[in-house]
Short mmCIF file of C-alpha atoms in Angstrom, two decimals:
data_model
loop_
_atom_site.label_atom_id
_atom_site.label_comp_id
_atom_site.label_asym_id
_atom_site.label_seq_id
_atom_site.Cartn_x
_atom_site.Cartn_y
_atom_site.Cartn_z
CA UNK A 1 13.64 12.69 -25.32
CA UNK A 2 13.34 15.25 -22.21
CA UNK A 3 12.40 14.36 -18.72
CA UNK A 4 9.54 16.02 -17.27
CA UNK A 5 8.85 15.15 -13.90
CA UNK A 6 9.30 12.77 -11.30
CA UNK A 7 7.01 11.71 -8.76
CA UNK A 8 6.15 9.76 -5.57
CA UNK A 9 4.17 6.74 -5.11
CA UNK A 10 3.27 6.85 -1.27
CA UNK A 11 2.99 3.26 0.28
CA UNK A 12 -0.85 2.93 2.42
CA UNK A 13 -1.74 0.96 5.90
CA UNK A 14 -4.65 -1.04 6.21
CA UNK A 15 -5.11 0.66 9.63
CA UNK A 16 -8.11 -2.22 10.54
CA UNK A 17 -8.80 -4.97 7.91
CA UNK A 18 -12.39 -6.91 8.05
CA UNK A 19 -13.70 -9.57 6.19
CA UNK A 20 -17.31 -9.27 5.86
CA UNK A 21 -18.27 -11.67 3.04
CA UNK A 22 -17.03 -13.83 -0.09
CA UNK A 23 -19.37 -12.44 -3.43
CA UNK A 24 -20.25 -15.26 -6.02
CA UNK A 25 -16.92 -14.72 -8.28
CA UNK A 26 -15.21 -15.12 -5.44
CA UNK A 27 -14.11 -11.97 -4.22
CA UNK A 28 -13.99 -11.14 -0.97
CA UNK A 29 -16.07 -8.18 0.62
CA UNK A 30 -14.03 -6.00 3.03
CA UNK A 31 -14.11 -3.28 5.03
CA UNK A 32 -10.62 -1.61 6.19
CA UNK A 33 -9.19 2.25 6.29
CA UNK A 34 -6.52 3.45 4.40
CA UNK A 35 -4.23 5.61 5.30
CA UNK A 36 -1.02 6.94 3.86
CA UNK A 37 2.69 7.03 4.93
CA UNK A 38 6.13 9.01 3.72
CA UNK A 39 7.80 5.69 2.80
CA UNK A 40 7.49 5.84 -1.38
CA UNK A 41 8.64 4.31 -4.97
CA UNK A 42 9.39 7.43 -7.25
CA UNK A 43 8.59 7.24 -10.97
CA UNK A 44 10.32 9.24 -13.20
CA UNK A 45 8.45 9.99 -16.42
CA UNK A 46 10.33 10.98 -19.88
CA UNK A 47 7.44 11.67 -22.63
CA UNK A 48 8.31 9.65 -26.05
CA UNK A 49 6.47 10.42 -29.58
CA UNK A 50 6.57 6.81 -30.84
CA UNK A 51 3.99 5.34 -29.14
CA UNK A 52 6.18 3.62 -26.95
CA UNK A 53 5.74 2.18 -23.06
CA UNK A 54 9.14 1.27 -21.93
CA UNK A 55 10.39 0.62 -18.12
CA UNK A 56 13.85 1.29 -18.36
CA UNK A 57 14.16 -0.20 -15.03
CA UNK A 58 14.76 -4.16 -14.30
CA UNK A 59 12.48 -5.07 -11.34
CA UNK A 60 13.25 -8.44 -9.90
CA UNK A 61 10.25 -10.92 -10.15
CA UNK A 62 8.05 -8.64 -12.33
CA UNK A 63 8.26 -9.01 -16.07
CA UNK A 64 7.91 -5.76 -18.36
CA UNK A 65 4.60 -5.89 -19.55
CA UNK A 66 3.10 -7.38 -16.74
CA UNK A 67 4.41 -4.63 -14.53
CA UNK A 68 1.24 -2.58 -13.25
CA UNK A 69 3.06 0.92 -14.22
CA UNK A 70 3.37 -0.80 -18.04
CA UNK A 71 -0.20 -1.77 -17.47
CA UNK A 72 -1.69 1.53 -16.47
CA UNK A 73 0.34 3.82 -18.90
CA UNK A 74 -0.58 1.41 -21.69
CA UNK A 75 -4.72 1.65 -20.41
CA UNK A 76 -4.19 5.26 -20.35
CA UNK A 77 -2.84 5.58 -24.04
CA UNK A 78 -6.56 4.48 -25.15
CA UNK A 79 -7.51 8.13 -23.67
CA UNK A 80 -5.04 10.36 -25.00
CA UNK A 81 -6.22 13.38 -27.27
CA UNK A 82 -6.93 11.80 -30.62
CA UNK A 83 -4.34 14.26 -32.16
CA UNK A 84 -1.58 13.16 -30.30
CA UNK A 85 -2.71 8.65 -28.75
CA UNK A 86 -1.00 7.68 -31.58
CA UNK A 87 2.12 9.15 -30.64
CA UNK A 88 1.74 9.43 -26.61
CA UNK A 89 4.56 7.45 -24.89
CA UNK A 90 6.58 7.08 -22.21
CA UNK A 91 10.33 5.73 -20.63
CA UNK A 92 9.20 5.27 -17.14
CA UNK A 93 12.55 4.80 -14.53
CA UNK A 94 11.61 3.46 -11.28
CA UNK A 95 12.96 4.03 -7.65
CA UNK A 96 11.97 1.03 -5.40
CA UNK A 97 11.18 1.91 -1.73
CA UNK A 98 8.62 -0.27 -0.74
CA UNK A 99 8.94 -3.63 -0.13
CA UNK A 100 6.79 -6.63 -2.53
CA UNK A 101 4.52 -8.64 -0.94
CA UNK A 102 4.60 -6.51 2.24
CA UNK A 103 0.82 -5.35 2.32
CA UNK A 104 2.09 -2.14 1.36
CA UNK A 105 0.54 -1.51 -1.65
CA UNK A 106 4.09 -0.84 -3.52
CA UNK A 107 2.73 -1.96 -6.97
CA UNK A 108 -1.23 -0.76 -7.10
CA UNK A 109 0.51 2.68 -5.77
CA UNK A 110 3.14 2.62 -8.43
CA UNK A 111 -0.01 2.28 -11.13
CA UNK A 112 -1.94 5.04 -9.44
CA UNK A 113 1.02 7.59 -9.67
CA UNK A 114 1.18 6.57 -13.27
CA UNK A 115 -2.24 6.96 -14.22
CA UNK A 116 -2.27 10.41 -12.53
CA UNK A 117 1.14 11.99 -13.68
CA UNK A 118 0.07 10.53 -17.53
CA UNK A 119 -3.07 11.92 -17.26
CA UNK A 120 -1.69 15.47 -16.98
CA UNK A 121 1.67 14.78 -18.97
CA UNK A 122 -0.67 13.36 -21.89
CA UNK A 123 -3.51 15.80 -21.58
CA UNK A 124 -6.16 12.59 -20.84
CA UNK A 125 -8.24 15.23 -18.70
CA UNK A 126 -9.65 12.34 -17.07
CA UNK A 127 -11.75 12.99 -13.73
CA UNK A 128 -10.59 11.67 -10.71
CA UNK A 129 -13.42 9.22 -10.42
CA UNK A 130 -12.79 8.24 -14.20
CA UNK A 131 -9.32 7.45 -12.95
CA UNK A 132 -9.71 5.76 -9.89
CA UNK A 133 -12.59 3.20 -12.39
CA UNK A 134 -9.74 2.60 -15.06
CA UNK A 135 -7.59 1.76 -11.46
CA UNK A 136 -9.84 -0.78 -10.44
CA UNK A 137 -9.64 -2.98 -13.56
CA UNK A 138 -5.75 -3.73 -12.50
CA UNK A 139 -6.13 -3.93 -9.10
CA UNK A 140 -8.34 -3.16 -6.06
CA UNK A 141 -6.45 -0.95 -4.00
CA UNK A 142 -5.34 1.08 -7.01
CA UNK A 143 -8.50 3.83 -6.96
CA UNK A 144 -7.57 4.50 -2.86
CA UNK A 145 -4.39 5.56 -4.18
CA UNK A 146 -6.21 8.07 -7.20
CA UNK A 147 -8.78 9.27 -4.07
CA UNK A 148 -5.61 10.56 -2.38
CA UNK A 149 -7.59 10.80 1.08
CA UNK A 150 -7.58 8.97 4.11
CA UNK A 151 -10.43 6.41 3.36
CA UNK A 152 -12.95 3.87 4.86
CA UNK A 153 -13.54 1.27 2.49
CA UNK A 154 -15.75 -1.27 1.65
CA UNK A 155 -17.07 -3.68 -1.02
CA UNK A 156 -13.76 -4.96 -2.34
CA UNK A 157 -12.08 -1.89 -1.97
CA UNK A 158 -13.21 0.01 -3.83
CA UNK A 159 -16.39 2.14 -2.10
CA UNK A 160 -14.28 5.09 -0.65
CA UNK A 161 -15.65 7.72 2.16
CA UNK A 162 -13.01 10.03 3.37
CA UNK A 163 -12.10 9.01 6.78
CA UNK A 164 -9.77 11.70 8.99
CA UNK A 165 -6.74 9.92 10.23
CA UNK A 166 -5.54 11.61 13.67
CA UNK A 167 -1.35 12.26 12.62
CA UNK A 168 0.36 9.54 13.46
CA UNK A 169 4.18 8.13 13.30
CA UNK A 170 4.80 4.58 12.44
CA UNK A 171 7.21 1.98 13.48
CA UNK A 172 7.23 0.09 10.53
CA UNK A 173 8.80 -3.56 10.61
CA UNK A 174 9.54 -5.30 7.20
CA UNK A 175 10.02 -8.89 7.62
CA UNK A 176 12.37 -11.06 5.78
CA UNK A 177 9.77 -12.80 3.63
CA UNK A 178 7.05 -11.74 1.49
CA UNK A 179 3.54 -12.89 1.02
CA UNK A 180 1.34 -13.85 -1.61
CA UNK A 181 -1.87 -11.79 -1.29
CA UNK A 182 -4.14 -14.53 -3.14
CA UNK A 183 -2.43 -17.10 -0.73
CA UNK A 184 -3.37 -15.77 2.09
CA UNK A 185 -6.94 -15.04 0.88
CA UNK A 186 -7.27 -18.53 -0.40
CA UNK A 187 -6.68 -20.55 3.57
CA UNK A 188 -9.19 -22.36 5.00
CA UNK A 189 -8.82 -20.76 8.38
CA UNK A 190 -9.39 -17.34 7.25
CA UNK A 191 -12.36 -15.55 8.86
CA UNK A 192 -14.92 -14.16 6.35
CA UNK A 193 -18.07 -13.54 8.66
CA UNK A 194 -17.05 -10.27 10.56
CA UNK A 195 -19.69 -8.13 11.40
CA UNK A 196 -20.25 -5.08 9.03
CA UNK A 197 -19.86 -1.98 10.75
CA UNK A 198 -20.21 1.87 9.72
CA UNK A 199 -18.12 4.99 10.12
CA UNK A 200 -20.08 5.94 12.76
CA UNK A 201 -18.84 3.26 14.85
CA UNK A 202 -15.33 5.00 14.87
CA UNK A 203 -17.14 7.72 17.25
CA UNK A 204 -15.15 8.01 20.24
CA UNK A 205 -12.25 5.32 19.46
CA UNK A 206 -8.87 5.70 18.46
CA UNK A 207 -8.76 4.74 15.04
CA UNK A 208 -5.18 3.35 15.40
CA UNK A 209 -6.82 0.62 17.83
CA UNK A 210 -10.06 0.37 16.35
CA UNK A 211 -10.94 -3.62 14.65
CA UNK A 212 -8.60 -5.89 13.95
CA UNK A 213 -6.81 -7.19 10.78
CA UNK A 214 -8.81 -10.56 10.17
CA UNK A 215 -6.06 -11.57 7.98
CA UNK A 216 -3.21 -11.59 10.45
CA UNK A 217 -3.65 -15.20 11.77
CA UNK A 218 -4.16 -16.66 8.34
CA UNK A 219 -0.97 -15.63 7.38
CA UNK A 220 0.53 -16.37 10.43
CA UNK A 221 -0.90 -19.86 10.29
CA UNK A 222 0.72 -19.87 6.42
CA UNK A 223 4.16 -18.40 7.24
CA UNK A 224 5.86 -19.94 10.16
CA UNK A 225 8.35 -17.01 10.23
CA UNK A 226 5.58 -14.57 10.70
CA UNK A 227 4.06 -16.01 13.49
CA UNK A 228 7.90 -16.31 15.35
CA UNK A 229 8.26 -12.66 14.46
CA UNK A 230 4.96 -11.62 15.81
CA UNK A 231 5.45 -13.46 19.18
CA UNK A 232 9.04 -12.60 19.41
CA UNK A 233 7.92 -8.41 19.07
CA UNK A 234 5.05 -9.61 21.85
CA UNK A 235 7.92 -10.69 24.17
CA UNK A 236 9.44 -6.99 24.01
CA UNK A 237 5.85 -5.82 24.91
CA UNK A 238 4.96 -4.50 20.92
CA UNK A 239 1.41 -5.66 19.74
CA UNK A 240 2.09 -4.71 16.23
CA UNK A 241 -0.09 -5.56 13.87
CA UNK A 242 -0.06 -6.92 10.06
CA UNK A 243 -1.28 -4.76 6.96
CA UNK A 244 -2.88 -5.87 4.29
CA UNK A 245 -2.55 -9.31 3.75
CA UNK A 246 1.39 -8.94 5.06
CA UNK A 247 4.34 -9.58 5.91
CA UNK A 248 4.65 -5.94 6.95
CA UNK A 249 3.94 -4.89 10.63
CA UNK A 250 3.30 -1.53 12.30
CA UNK A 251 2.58 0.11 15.59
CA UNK A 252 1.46 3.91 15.84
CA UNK A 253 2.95 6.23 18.14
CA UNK A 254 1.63 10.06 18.60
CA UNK A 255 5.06 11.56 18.44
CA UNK A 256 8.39 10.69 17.10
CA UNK A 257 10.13 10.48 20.52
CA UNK A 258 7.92 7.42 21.51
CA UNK A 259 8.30 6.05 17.89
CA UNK A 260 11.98 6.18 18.15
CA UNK A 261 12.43 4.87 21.81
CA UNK A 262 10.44 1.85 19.88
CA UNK A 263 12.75 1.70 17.47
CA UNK A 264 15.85 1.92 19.70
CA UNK A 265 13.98 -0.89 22.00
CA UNK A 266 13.66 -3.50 18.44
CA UNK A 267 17.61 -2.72 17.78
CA UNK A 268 18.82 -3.38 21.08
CA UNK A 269 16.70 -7.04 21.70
CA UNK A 270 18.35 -7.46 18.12
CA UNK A 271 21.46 -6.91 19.46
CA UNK A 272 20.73 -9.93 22.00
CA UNK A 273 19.23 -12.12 20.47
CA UNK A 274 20.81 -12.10 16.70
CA UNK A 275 18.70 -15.11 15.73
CA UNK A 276 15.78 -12.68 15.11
CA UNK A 277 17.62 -11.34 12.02
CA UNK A 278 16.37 -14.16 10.55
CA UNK A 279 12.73 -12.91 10.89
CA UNK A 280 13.60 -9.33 11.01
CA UNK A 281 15.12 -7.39 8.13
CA UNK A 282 13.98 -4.10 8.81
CA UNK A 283 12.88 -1.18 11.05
CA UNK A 284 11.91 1.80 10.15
CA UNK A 285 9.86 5.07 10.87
CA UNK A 286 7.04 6.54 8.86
CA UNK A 287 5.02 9.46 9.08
CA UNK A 288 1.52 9.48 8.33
CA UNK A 289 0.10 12.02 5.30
CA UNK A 290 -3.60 12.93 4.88
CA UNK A 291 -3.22 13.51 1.58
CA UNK A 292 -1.36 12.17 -1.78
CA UNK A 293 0.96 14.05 -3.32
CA UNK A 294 -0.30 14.09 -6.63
CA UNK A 295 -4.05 14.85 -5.12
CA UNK A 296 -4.43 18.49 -6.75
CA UNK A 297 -2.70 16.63 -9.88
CA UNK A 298 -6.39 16.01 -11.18
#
């Protein structure tokens, strides 16, 4: 076996989150805008010629073949060149980066990366809107990730327009717990009548402040060590707020000086007030990028 390439799987803020509607199966209908940061899982790809899917990587929680890399490679093999499906495989070794259940999109970018990198490595020539529709049978935020643009969004996640992010760098703050997306979509007090709105309704706001994430104070309501966290940051004078569906918080700064001075400001109440550990387990700093990686991949 030889390795051929490695690549990045870029994690994604929900930079505003609305919840518009519920549809008849139960999904709900958002509207939210994507955008991508530097913190990323790499995937490391080594081609096999028995048919073969393996991750050679033991991730905590996640069995093998439920994994969503597994999932996508193996929904992939279907579209290989008939000369060569019956023999396309892969060993797939994975670098984790991004925090589960953070919001962060860790495992629908992980299956994005895959379908894109196999797609070249196996010769699919599958179009990028091919892609992102074989994405959105394992999960919805997967075909954001195959876009590879900045994106409003809306339906349930899956009707992309390219949206221009103004650069931005993120304090990001990874709490100590994680959150179940479907638990958080399931509460009683979650809000699911927000007014829909259109991209030109962005015209002369900052994006970064623009809407709200209507499923912050479910979660909050859900996770008592989310809501401590939130209203401890709110002492130090941070509004941070959630993405996705949590536990992950972020503010946006316009330069890295100001992000850092944040930064410096969290590590030095943690300093006082040790207790926070507890709700804390991370800080760090992310820069945003307008594009993915692997865009000119496809």
């Amino acid at each position: 076996m030889k390795q051929l390439c490695d690549v990045p799987a870029p994690a994604k803020l929900n930079l505003f989150l609305h919840v518009t509607g519920r549809r008849p199966d139960g999904y709900h209908l958002l509207q939210t805008v994507f955008t991508f940061i530097d913190l990323a899982d790499r995937l490391h790809f080594t081609l096999r010629d028995d048919g073969r899917i393996v991750r050679e990587t033991d991730v905590p929680g996640v069995p093998h073949d439920q994994d969503l890399i597994v999932r996508a490679a193996r929904l992939l093999q279907q579209h290989a060149p008939a000369s060569s499906n019956a023999a396309a495989g892969v060993t797939v070794r994975v670098d984790k980066n991004i925090p589960a259940g953070g919001g962060l999109g860790g495992g629908s970018s992980d299956a994005a990366s895959t379908l894109m990198a196999l797609n070249r490595l196996w010769g699919c020539g599958l179009s990028r809107e091919a892609l992102q529709a074989l994405g959105l049978t394992l999960g919805a935020d997967v075909p954001v990730f195959i876009f590879g643009q900045a994106a409003f969004a809306e339906g349930v996640g899956e009707a992309l327009q390219a949206c221009p992010v103004p650069p931005a760098v993120y304090v990001l703050f990874i709490p100590t717990i994680s959150v179940a997306t479907a638990t958080v979509f399931a509460s009683p007090d979650l809000t699911r009548d927000t007014k829909s709105i259109i991209m030109h309704d962005f015209a002369g706001h900052d994006i970064h402040q623009f809407g709200r994430n209507d499923l912050q104070a479910a979660a909050c309501a859900l996770f008592k060590p989310l809501s401590l966290f939130v209203g401890w940051l709110e002492t130090l004078g941070i509004q941070a707020r959630m993405t996705g569906s949590g536990a992950c918080f972020y503010i946006s700064y316009p330069s890295l000086q100001e992000a850092e001075a944040c930064r410096q400001r969290v590590e030095y109440a943690l300093a006082s007030h040790p207790e926070a550990r507890q709700w804390l387990r991370q800080v760090v700093i992310c820069h945003g990028i307008s594009r993915h990686p692997l865009y000119n991949w496809i």
